[in-house]
């Protein structure tokens, strides 16, 4: 491990751990199911289990879990008890998502740090989705031991074909403060545009924040459309119709919104930070990295030149099969 990016070559012949999956729409749960399905394609002997069915597994059976405190408990403290107890009964490898950082706030930040620290200490191996997150773990005082890096994969959906723009700026994914909607709104106004599309719905507990955002936008002369939940086909169609896709997170762990934009053929305007620079290096040409102070000018340019927001790559580097092979390689090291 040692913090290096896991490669997909030379996979030993070894059975993966039991893959723990959760039901429901949470992004981490959905991602865990996608990776588990791909592992099963490559290794039919792999097994899946839900958290509720763990009691049927013999103690000592290796397991892998995708971990964020919000998926494993109603509070960081409850999630700590659940996952640490799990690691006490089963050798555990864990992929960390939504790692702690300043945007958690002064109340939740230390509680979330404690959760991830406890899981890292109890687990047999820890993985994250970016070198950026590995550094966050160190900077937050969570974990400075070995960490494997398996980037979020991109699955290309169909050919990257230009469609007529709807003259709106688009922000993809659950709405919550810090996701970049405010920055996108400022850029929309400065670029002389009057429409902004929220492709998704409010994250749990943030419906009032979204309502307040819509009111602020209206006062600034911008009409906000909130699509709500859409099935995959509807979301892809809407994302391809947006005039200017924008990624402007103030704080980011790893971004499923970014990989979705790219997979659907779009080349989003992505405000520069450590994670965005890392993803631009992994997938050259798939995103347009911009400095925050020129986002509005870039939005205005993209409004009049649609080619700026379509990458034309097919396939995009590092897909789901690559991620599954990387996990299989890593597990062979963790559980040997």
XYZ file of C-alpha atoms in Angstrom:
336
model
C 0.000 0.000 0.000
C 2.175 2.856 1.231
C -0.108 5.488 -0.302
C 0.587 4.543 -3.898
C -2.145 4.335 -6.490
C -3.138 0.701 -6.921
C -2.572 -0.694 -10.406
C -4.667 -3.300 -12.159
C -1.874 -5.621 -13.258
C -0.707 -8.947 -11.831
C -3.782 -9.783 -9.784
C -3.064 -12.873 -7.667
C -5.603 -15.672 -7.665
C -7.357 -14.884 -4.393
C -10.996 -14.688 -3.317
C -12.086 -11.142 -2.377
C -13.535 -10.401 1.058
C -17.295 -10.423 1.475
C -18.498 -7.102 0.054
C -20.870 -5.193 2.311
C -23.545 -3.168 0.525
C -26.343 -0.901 1.685
C -29.733 -0.295 0.049
C -31.067 3.162 -0.695
C -30.109 6.266 -2.683
C -27.110 7.471 -0.648
C -24.248 8.131 -3.077
C -21.779 5.961 -1.157
C -24.293 3.101 -0.988
C -24.925 3.310 -4.728
C -21.193 3.371 -5.443
C -20.555 0.354 -3.204
C -23.185 -1.605 -5.139
C -21.663 -0.613 -8.483
C -18.169 -1.715 -7.460
C -19.509 -4.941 -5.946
C -21.332 -5.773 -9.183
C -18.155 -5.222 -11.189
C -16.096 -7.364 -8.807
C -18.673 -10.146 -9.229
C -18.312 -9.873 -13.007
C -14.584 -10.426 -12.688
C -14.657 -12.890 -9.809
C -17.873 -14.968 -9.622
C -16.689 -16.491 -6.341
C -17.024 -13.108 -4.629
C -19.850 -12.758 -2.117
C -22.110 -9.880 -1.104
C -23.829 -9.198 2.184
C -25.944 -6.443 3.650
C -25.180 -5.089 7.080
C -28.376 -6.689 8.377
C -27.247 -10.133 7.198
C -23.800 -10.019 8.788
C -24.861 -12.247 11.677
C -24.973 -15.153 9.236
C -21.273 -14.778 8.408
C -18.896 -16.905 10.473
C -16.686 -14.819 12.723
C -13.294 -14.232 11.122
C -14.642 -13.959 7.567
C -12.872 -11.018 5.855
C -15.199 -8.205 4.791
C -14.920 -4.933 2.896
C -17.029 -1.868 3.678
C -17.468 1.550 2.092
C -17.472 3.889 5.043
C -18.950 7.243 5.861
C -20.373 7.899 9.296
C -23.759 8.915 7.860
C -24.183 5.483 6.294
C -23.355 3.470 9.407
C -25.199 5.311 12.167
C -27.412 8.205 13.151
C -24.391 9.933 14.696
C -20.592 9.597 14.394
C -20.539 7.984 17.837
C -23.098 5.335 16.927
C -21.354 4.681 13.615
C -18.072 4.223 15.496
C -19.585 1.563 17.730
C -21.113 -0.295 14.784
C -18.040 -0.350 12.536
C -15.487 -0.989 15.285
C -17.632 -3.874 16.536
C -17.735 -5.192 12.977
C -13.929 -5.020 12.768
C -13.723 -6.914 16.045
C -15.610 -9.856 14.517
C -14.294 -9.765 10.956
C -10.964 -8.728 9.406
C -12.027 -5.463 7.767
C -10.840 -3.424 4.821
C -12.530 -0.061 4.420
C -12.859 2.589 1.753
C -13.267 6.006 3.359
C -15.633 8.531 1.774
C -16.529 12.098 2.807
C -13.429 12.385 4.977
C -13.377 15.093 7.686
C -12.478 18.673 6.802
C -13.245 22.270 7.735
C -16.676 22.293 6.086
C -17.941 19.872 8.774
C -18.018 22.749 11.245
C -16.536 23.011 14.698
C -19.155 20.751 16.298
C -19.052 17.843 13.859
C -15.450 18.027 12.704
C -13.857 16.522 15.859
C -16.623 13.910 16.125
C -16.103 12.810 12.528
C -12.319 12.796 13.006
C -12.781 10.453 15.958
C -14.984 8.130 13.892
C -12.533 7.771 11.011
C -9.571 7.470 13.382
C -11.259 4.634 15.280
C -12.139 2.779 12.073
C -8.633 3.207 10.644
C -7.110 1.810 13.815
C -9.507 -1.150 13.837
C -9.308 -2.011 10.122
C -6.844 -4.305 8.389
C -6.494 -1.812 5.513
C -7.739 1.648 4.492
C -8.415 2.961 0.986
C -9.535 6.349 -0.320
C -10.501 7.673 -3.740
C -7.727 10.237 -4.199
C -4.316 11.348 -3.016
C -6.108 14.519 -1.903
C -8.134 12.494 0.595
C -5.043 10.667 1.801
C -3.526 14.069 2.588
C -6.739 15.190 4.295
C -6.510 12.185 6.617
C -2.997 13.262 7.578
C -3.822 16.962 7.849
C -6.855 16.285 10.022
C -4.842 14.066 12.360
C -6.968 11.037 11.473
C -4.480 8.560 10.026
C -0.893 8.652 8.780
C -0.480 4.926 8.183
C -0.650 3.100 4.836
C -3.507 4.161 2.550
C -4.406 2.692 -0.839
C -5.756 5.014 -3.537
C -8.430 3.752 -5.925
C -9.902 6.705 -7.868
C -13.620 6.996 -8.480
C -14.126 5.429 -11.923
C -15.790 7.026 -14.923
C -18.165 4.990 -17.069
C -18.706 6.509 -20.513
C -22.403 6.492 -21.418
C -22.912 6.411 -25.174
C -21.105 8.697 -27.541
C -20.277 12.239 -26.514
C -22.598 14.157 -28.842
C -23.371 17.856 -28.573
C -27.008 18.773 -28.008
C -28.715 22.157 -28.021
C -27.941 24.129 -24.863
C -30.737 25.428 -22.628
C -28.851 28.644 -21.711
C -28.587 27.564 -18.072
C -25.666 26.987 -15.744
C -25.947 23.522 -14.192
C -24.788 22.133 -10.833
C -25.137 18.377 -10.409
C -25.880 16.373 -7.292
C -27.432 16.819 -3.872
C -27.780 20.425 -2.707
C -26.028 21.375 0.528
C -24.076 24.456 1.657
C -20.548 24.415 0.258
C -21.421 22.290 -2.802
C -20.692 25.252 -5.092
C -24.190 26.487 -5.868
C -23.477 29.956 -4.455
C -20.325 30.266 -6.541
C -22.208 29.094 -9.610
C -24.918 31.681 -8.932
C -22.398 34.532 -8.703
C -20.824 33.379 -11.968
C -24.244 33.116 -13.615
C -25.112 36.711 -12.723
C -21.686 38.044 -13.731
C -21.868 36.200 -17.071
C -25.190 37.856 -17.848
C -27.169 34.616 -17.702
C -30.558 34.292 -16.006
C -31.063 30.549 -15.536
C -29.482 28.021 -13.170
C -30.429 24.345 -12.937
C -29.990 22.276 -9.774
C -29.732 18.757 -11.164
C -30.956 16.848 -8.131
C -32.618 17.599 -4.823
C -31.730 18.891 -1.389
C -29.541 16.660 0.727
C -31.329 15.399 3.837
C -31.758 18.259 6.285
C -31.051 20.981 3.727
C -34.460 21.623 2.142
C -34.704 25.040 3.816
C -31.196 25.921 2.626
C -32.268 25.133 -0.933
C -35.408 27.234 -0.596
C -33.311 30.144 0.686
C -30.908 29.704 -2.241
C -33.776 29.881 -4.740
C -34.976 33.107 -3.112
C -31.489 34.653 -3.226
C -31.159 33.728 -6.867
C -34.544 35.217 -7.705
C -33.567 38.466 -5.992
C -30.450 38.510 -8.202
C -32.518 37.998 -11.359
C -31.795 34.296 -11.817
C -34.513 31.678 -12.227
C -33.550 28.403 -10.523
C -34.994 25.094 -11.661
C -34.678 22.219 -9.193
C -35.171 18.959 -11.072
C -35.589 16.782 -8.001
C -34.797 13.094 -8.261
C -34.531 11.815 -11.838
C -33.897 8.297 -13.083
C -30.616 7.675 -14.892
C -31.918 8.251 -18.416
C -33.693 11.491 -17.459
C -30.667 12.795 -15.565
C -28.297 12.083 -18.450
C -30.629 13.832 -20.897
C -30.929 16.890 -18.644
C -27.182 17.018 -17.959
C -26.454 16.932 -21.675
C -28.921 19.769 -22.267
C -27.382 22.147 -19.706
C -25.484 24.961 -21.388
C -22.600 25.300 -18.893
C -21.801 22.565 -16.329
C -19.978 23.870 -13.256
C -18.102 22.208 -10.385
C -17.259 24.759 -7.694
C -17.142 22.938 -4.330
C -15.603 25.017 -1.552
C -14.590 21.805 0.203
C -14.390 18.436 -1.524
C -13.472 14.900 -0.548
C -13.979 13.087 -3.870
C -16.644 14.057 -6.357
C -19.161 11.664 -7.870
C -20.734 14.687 -9.560
C -17.504 15.295 -11.454
C -17.223 11.696 -12.646
C -20.872 11.738 -13.727
C -20.460 14.898 -15.807
C -17.424 13.378 -17.494
C -19.084 10.011 -18.067
C -21.984 11.736 -19.809
C -19.648 13.464 -22.232
C -19.505 16.872 -20.564
C -16.331 18.798 -19.840
C -17.333 20.764 -16.744
C -15.775 24.031 -15.679
C -14.092 22.932 -12.451
C -12.748 25.460 -9.961
C -9.152 24.634 -9.147
C -8.257 22.854 -5.931
C -5.991 19.955 -5.021
C -8.539 17.303 -5.936
C -9.483 18.912 -9.254
C -5.822 19.158 -10.273
C -5.377 15.472 -9.440
C -8.382 14.445 -11.543
C -7.219 16.618 -14.457
C -3.905 14.757 -14.398
C -5.661 11.376 -14.271
C -7.981 12.247 -17.173
C -6.343 14.854 -19.422
C -8.832 16.906 -21.412
C -11.894 15.629 -19.527
C -12.435 18.761 -17.427
C -11.632 22.448 -17.788
C -9.755 23.620 -14.701
C -10.372 27.299 -13.928
C -9.260 29.614 -11.150
C -12.083 30.913 -8.965
C -11.579 34.525 -9.953
C -12.138 33.806 -13.658
C -15.082 31.402 -13.317
C -17.602 34.016 -14.490
C -15.538 34.855 -17.575
C -15.185 31.151 -18.371
C -18.940 30.669 -18.002
C -19.563 33.547 -20.412
C -17.120 32.091 -22.938
C -18.629 28.597 -22.652
C -22.114 30.017 -23.139
C -21.126 31.131 -26.633
C -18.829 28.201 -27.495
C -20.414 24.850 -26.673
C -17.302 22.913 -27.686
C -15.640 24.110 -24.484
C -17.956 21.914 -22.384
C -17.744 18.624 -24.326
C -14.612 16.479 -24.099
C -15.178 13.934 -26.895
C -13.250 11.173 -25.080
C -14.550 7.626 -25.380
C -13.613 5.752 -23.292
C -12.408 7.971 -20.471
C -9.326 6.704 -18.567
C -9.899 4.517 -15.484
C -13.325 2.932 -15.630
C -15.248 0.679 -13.287
C -13.471 -2.476 -14.440
C -10.125 -0.827 -13.647
C -11.344 0.089 -10.172
C -12.556 -3.462 -9.498
C -9.219 -4.907 -10.604
C -7.427 -2.412 -8.388
C -9.503 -3.466 -5.388
C -8.841 -7.144 -6.069
C -5.112 -6.460 -6.185
C -5.251 -4.506 -2.944
C -7.318 -7.129 -1.126
C -4.772 -9.785 -2.060
C -2.206 -7.711 -0.150
C -4.422 -6.809 2.800
C -5.682 -10.337 3.503
C -2.682 -12.459 2.527
